[in-house]
PDB file of C-alpha atoms in Angstrom:
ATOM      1  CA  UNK J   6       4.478 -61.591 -49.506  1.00  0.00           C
ATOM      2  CA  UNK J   7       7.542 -61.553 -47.495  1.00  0.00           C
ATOM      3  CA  UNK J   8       9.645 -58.079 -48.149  1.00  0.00           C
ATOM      4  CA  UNK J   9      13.062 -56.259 -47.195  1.00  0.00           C
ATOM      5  CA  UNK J  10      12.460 -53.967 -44.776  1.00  0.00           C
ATOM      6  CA  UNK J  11      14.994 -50.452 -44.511  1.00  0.00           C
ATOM      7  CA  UNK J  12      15.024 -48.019 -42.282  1.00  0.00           C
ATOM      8  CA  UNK J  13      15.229 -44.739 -42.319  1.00  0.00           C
ATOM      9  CA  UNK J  14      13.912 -44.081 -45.110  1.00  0.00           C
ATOM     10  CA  UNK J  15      15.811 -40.610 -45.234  1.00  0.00           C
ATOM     11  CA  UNK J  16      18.669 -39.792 -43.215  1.00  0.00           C
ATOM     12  CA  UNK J  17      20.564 -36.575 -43.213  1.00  0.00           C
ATOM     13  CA  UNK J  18      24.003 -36.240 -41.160  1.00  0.00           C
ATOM     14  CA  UNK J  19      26.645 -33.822 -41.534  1.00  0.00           C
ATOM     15  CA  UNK J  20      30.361 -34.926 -42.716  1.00  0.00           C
ATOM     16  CA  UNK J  21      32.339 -36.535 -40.511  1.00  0.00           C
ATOM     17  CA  UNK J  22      29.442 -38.131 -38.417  1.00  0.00           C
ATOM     18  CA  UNK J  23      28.793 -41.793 -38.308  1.00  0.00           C
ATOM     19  CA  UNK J  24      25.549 -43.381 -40.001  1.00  0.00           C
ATOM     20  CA  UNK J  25      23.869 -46.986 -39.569  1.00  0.00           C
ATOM     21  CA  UNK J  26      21.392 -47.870 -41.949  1.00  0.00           C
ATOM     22  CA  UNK J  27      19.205 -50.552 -41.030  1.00  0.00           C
ATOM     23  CA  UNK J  28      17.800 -53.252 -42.750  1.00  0.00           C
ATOM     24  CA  UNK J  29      15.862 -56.407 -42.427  1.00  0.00           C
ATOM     25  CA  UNK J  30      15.844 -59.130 -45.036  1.00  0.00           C
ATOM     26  CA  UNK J  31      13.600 -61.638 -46.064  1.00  0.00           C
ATOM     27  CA  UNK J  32      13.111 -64.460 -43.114  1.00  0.00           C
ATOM     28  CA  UNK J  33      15.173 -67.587 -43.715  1.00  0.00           C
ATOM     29  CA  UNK J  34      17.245 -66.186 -46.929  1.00  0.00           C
ATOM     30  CA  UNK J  35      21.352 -66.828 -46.336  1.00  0.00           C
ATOM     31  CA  UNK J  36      23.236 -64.261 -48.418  1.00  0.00           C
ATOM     32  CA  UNK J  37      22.803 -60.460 -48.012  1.00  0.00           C
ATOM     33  CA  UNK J  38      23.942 -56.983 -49.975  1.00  0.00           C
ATOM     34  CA  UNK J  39      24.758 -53.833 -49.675  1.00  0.00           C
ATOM     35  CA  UNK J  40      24.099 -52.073 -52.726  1.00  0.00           C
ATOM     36  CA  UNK J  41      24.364 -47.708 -53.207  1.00  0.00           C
ATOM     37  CA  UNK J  42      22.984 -45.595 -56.330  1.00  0.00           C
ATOM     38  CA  UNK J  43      24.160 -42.385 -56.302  1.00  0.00           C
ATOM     39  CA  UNK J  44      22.092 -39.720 -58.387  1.00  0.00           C
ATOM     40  CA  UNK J  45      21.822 -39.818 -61.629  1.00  0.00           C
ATOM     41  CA  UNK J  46      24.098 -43.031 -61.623  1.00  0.00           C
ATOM     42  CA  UNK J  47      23.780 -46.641 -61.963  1.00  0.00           C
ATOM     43  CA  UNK J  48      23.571 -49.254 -58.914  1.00  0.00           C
ATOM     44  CA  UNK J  49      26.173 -50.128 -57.566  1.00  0.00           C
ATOM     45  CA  UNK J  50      27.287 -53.467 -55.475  1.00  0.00           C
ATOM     46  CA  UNK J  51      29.467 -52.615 -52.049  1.00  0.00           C
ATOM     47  CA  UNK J  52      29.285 -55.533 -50.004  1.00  0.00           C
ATOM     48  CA  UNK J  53      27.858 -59.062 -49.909  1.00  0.00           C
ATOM     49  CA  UNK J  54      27.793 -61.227 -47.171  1.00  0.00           C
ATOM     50  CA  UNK J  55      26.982 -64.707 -45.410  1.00  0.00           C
ATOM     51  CA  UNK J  56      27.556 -67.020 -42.894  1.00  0.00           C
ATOM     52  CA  UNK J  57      28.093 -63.977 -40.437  1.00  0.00           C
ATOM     53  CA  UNK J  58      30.746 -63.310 -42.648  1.00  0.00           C
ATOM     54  CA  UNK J  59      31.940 -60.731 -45.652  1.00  0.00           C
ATOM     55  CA  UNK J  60      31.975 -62.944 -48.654  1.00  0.00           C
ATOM     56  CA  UNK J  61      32.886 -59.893 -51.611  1.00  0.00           C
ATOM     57  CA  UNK J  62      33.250 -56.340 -51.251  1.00  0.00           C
ATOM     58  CA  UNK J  63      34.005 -53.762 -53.923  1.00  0.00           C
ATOM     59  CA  UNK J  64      36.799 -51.095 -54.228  1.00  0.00           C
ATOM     60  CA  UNK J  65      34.230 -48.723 -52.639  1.00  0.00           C
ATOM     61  CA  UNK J  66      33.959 -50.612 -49.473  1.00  0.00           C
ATOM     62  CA  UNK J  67      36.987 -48.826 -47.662  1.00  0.00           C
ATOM     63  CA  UNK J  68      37.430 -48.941 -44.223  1.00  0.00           C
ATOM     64  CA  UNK J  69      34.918 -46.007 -43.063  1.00  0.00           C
ATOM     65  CA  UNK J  70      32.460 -49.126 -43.914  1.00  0.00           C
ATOM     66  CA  UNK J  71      31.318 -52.237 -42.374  1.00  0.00           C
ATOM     67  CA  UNK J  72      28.660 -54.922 -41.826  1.00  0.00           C
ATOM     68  CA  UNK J  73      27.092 -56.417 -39.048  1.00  0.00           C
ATOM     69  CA  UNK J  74      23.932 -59.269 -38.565  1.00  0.00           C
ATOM     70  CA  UNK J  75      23.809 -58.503 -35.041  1.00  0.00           C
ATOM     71  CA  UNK J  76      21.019 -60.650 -34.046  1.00  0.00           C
ATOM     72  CA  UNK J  77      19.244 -62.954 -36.360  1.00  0.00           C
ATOM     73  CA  UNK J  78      16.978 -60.452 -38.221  1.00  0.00           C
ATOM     74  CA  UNK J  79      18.402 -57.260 -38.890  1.00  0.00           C
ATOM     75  CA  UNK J  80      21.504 -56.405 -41.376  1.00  0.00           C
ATOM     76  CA  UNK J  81      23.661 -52.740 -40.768  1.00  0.00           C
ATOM     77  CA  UNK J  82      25.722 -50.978 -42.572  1.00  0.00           C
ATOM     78  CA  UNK J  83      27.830 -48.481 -40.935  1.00  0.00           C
ATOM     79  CA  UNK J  84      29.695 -45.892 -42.682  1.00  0.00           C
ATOM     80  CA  UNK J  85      32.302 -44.267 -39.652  1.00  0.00           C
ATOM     81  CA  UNK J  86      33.002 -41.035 -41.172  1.00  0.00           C
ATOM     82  CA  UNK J  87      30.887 -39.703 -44.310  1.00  0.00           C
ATOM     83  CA  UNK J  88      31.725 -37.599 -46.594  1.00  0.00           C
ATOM     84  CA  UNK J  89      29.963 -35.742 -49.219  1.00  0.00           C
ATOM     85  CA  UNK J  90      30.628 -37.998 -51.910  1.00  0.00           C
ATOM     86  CA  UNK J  91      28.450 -40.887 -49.556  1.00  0.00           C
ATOM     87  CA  UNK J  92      25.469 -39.323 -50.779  1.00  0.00           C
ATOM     88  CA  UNK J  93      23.220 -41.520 -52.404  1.00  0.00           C
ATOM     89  CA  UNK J  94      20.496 -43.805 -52.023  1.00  0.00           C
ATOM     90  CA  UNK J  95      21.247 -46.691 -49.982  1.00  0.00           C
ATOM     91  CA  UNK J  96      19.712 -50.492 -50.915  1.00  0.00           C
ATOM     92  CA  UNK J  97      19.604 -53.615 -49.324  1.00  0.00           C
ATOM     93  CA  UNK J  98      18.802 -57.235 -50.780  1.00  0.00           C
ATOM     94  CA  UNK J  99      18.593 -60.718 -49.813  1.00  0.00           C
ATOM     95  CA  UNK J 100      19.264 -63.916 -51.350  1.00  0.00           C
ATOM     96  CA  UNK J 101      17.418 -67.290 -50.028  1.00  0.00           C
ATOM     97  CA  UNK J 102      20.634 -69.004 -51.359  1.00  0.00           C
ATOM     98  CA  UNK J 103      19.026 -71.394 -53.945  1.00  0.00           C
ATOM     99  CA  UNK J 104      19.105 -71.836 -57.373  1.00  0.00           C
ATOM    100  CA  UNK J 105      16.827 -69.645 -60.111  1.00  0.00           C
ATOM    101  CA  UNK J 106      16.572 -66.820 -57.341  1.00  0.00           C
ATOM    102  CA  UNK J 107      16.581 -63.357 -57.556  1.00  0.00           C
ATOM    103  CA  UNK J 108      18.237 -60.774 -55.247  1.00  0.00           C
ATOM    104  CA  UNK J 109      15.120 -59.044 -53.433  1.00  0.00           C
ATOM    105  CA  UNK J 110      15.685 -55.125 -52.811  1.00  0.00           C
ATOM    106  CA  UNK J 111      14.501 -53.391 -50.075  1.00  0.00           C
ATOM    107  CA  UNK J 112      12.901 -49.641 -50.545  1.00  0.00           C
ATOM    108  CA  UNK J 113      16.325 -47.834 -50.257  1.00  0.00           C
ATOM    109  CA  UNK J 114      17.957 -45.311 -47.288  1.00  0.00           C
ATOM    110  CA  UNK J 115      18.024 -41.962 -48.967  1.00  0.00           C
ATOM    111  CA  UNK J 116      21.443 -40.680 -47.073  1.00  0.00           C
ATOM    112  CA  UNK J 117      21.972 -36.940 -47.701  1.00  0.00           C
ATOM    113  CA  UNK J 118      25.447 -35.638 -45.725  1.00  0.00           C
ATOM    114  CA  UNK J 119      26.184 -32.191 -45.621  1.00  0.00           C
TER     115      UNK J 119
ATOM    116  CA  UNK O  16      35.059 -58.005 -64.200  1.00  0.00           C
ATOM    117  CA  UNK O  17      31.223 -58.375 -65.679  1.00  0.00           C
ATOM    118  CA  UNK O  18      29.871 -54.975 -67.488  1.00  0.00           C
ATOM    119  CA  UNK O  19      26.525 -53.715 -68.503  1.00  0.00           C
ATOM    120  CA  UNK O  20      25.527 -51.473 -71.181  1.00  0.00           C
ATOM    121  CA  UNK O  21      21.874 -50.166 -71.876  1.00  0.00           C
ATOM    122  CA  UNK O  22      21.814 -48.147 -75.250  1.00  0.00           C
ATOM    123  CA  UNK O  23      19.138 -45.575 -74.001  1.00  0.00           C
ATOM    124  CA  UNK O  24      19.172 -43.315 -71.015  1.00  0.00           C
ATOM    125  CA  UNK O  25      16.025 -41.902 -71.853  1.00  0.00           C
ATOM    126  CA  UNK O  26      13.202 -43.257 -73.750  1.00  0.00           C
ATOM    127  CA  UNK O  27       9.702 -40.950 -74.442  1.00  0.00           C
ATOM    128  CA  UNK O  28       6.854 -42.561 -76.035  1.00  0.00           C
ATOM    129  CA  UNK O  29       3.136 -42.261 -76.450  1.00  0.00           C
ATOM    130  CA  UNK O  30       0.740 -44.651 -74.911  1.00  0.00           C
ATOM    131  CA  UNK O  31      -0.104 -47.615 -76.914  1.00  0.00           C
ATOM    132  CA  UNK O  32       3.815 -47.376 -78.528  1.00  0.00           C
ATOM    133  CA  UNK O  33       5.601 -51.076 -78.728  1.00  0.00           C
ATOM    134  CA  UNK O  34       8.956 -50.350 -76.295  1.00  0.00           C
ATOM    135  CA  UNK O  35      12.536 -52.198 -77.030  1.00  0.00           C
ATOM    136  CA  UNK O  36      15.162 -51.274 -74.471  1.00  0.00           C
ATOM    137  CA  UNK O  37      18.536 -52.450 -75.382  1.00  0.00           C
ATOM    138  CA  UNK O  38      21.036 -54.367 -72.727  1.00  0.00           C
ATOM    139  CA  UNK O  39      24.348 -56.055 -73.861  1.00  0.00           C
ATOM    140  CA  UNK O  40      26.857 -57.249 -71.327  1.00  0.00           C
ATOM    141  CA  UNK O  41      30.108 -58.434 -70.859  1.00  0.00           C
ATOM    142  CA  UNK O  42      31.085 -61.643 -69.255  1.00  0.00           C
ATOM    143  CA  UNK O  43      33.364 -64.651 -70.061  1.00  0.00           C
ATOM    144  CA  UNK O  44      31.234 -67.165 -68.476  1.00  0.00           C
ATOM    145  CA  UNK O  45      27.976 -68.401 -67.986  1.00  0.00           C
ATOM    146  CA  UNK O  46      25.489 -65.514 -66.783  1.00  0.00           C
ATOM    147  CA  UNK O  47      21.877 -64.931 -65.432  1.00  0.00           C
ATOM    148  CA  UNK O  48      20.493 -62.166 -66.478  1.00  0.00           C
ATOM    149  CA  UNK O  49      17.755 -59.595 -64.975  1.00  0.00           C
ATOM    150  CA  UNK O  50      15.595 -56.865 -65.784  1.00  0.00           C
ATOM    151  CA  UNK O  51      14.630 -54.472 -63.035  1.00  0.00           C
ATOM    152  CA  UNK O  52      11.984 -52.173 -62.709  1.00  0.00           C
ATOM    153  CA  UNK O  53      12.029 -48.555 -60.202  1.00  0.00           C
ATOM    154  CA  UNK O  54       8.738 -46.704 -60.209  1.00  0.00           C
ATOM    155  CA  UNK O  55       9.041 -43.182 -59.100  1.00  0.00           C
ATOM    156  CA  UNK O  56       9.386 -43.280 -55.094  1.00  0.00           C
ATOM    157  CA  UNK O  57       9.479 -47.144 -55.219  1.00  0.00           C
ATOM    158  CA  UNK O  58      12.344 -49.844 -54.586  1.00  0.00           C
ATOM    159  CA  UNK O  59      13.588 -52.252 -57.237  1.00  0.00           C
ATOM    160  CA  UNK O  60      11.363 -54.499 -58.322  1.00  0.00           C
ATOM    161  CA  UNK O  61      11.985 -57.784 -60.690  1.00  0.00           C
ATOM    162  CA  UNK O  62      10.476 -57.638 -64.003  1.00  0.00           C
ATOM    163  CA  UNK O  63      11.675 -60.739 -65.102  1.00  0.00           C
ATOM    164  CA  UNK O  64      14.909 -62.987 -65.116  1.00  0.00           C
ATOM    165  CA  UNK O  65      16.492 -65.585 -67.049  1.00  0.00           C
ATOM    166  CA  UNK O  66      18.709 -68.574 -65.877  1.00  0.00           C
ATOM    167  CA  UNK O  67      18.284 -71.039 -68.154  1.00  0.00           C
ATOM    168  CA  UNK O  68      15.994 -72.728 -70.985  1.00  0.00           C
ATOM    169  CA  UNK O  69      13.621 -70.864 -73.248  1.00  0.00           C
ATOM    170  CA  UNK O  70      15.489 -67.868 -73.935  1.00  0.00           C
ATOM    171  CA  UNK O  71      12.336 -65.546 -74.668  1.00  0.00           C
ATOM    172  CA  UNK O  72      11.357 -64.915 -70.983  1.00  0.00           C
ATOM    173  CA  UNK O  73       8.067 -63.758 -70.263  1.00  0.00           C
ATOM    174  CA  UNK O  74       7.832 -61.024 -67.138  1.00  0.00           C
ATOM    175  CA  UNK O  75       5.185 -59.377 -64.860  1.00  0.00           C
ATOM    176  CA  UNK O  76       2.647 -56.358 -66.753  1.00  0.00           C
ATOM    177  CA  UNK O  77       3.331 -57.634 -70.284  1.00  0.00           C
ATOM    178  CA  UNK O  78       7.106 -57.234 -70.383  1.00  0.00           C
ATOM    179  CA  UNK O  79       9.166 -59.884 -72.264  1.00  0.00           C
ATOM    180  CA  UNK O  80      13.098 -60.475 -72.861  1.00  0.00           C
ATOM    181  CA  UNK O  81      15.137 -61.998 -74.931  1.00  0.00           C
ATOM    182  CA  UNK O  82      18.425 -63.812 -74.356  1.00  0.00           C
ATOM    183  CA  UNK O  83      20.589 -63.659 -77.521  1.00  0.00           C
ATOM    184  CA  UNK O  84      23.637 -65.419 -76.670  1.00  0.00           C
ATOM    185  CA  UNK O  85      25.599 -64.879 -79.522  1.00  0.00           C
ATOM    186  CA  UNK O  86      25.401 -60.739 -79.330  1.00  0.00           C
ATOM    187  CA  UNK O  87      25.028 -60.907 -75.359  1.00  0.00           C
ATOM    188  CA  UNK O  88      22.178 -59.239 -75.037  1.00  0.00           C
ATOM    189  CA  UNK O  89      18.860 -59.410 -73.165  1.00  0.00           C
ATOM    190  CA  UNK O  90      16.311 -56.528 -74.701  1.00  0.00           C
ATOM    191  CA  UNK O  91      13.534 -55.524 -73.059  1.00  0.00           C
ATOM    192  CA  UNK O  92      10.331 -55.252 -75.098  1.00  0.00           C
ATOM    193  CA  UNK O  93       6.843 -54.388 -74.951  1.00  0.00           C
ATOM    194  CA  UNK O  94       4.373 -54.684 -77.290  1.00  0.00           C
ATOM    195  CA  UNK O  95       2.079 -51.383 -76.228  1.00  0.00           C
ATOM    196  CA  UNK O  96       3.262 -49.735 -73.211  1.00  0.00           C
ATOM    197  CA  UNK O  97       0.187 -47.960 -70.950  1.00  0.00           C
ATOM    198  CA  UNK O  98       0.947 -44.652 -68.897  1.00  0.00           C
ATOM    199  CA  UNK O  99       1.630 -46.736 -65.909  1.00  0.00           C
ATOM    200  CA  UNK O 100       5.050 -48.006 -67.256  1.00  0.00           C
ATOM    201  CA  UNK O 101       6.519 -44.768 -66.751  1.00  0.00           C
ATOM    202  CA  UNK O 102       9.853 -45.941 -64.451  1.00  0.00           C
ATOM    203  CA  UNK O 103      13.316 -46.697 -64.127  1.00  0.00           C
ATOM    204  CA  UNK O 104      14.750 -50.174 -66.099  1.00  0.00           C
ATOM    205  CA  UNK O 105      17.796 -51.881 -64.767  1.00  0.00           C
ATOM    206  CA  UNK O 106      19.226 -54.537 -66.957  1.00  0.00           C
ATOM    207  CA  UNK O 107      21.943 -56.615 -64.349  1.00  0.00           C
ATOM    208  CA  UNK O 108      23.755 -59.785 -64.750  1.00  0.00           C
ATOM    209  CA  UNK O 109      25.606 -61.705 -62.138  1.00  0.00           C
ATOM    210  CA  UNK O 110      27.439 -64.967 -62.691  1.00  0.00           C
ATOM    211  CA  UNK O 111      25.483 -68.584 -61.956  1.00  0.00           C
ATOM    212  CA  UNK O 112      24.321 -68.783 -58.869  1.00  0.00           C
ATOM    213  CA  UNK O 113      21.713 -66.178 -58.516  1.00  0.00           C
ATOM    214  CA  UNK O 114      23.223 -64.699 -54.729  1.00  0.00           C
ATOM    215  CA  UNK O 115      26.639 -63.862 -56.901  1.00  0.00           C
ATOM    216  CA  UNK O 116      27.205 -60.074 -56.910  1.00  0.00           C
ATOM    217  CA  UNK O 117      24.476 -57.927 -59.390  1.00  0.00           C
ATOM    218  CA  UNK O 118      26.176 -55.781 -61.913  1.00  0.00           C
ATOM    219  CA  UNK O 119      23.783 -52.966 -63.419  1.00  0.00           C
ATOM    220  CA  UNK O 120      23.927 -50.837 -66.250  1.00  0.00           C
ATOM    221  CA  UNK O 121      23.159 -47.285 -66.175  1.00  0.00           C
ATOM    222  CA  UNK O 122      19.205 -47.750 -66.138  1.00  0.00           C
ATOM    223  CA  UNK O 123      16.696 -46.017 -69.121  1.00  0.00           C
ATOM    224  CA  UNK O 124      14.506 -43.616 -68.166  1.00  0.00           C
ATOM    225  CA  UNK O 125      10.510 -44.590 -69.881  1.00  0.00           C
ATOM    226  CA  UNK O 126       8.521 -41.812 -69.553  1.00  0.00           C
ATOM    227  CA  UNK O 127       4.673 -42.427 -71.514  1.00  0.00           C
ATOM    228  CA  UNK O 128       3.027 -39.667 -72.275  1.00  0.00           C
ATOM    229  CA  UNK O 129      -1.095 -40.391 -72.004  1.00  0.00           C
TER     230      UNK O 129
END
């Protein structure tokens, strides 16, 4: 069964460095997501996107983040700057774009800044 | 803006027990509604989902929901939960169109003692 793919699985950086976490969706699904859960919280949505395009972000999708599909399989996320307060678990999803489907999660970016 | 609420953060029973986890939302419009399921070390997995129709949804390992329209909820139950249920529950909503942004309450902690 096809999955979401993320890597790393762990990444540790120290404030003030940049990060790109990785991810592959499902093959031939249209809309994308960045979601974060920070510990001990709930899930939350930063970014969705299709048609090489941003199509919602939330409040916490400032300008030390952004997207990128930069070929036709993988999905980044790039946070320019982190900062303590970025540690969490990161999780991608994917969206085949049709009705009666479900957002399919990947298994998460653990990012731990210091 | 959509909201989720689930009643329990943390939820011990005994093996065999029959499990209700509470979700109620908040939405003006028409919703689709979700329960997800994180075993320790895993990624988000879909338990079940509703769109439309029968509003008793039957899931994956036994799990069922039901859509109550008029108190906008979607409860999780279980008639006799095993050892193996021990996980994280998500209960998210997103407007129609199932690639519209997730919303997710806090999660509910099930830990089954053997």
């Amino acid at each position: 069964e096809p999955e979401v793919t993320q890597t790393p699985s762990h990444q540790v950086t120290q404030m003030g460095q940049e990060v790109i976490l990785r991810c592959v969706p499902i093959s031939n699904h249209l809309y994308f997501y960045w979601y974060r859960q920070i510990l001990g919280q709930k899930v939350e949505f930063l970014v969705s996107f299709y048609n090489n395009e941003i199509s919602e972000k939330s409040e916490i999708f400032d300008d030390q983040f952004s997207v990128e599909r930069p070929d036709g399989s993988n999905f980044t996320l790039k946070i320019r700057s982190t900062k303590l307060e970025d540690s969490a678990m990161y999780f991608c999803a994917s969206n085949p774009g049709l009705v009666n489907y479900e957002q399919f999660f990947g298994p998460g970016t653990r990012l731990t800044v210091l | 803006a959509q909201s989720v609420s689930q009643h329990n953060h943390h939820v011990i029973l005994s093996e065999a027990a029959s499990l209700e986890l509470g979700c109620n939302y908040s939405y003006g419009g028409t919703v689709n509604l979700f329960w997800y399921v994180q075993y320790p070390g895993q990624h988000l997995q879909l338990l079940l989902k509703y769109f439309s129709g029968d509003p008793l949804v039957k899931g994956i390992k036994g799990f069922e929901a039901e859509f109550i329209k008029s108190k906008f909820s979607f409860n999780l139950r279980k008639p006799s939960v095993q050892w193996s249920d021990t996980a994280e529950y998500f209960c998210a909503v997103n407007a129609r169109g199932g690639y519209s942004t997730l919303t997710f309450g806090k999660g509910t902690m099930l830990l089954v003692s053997p």
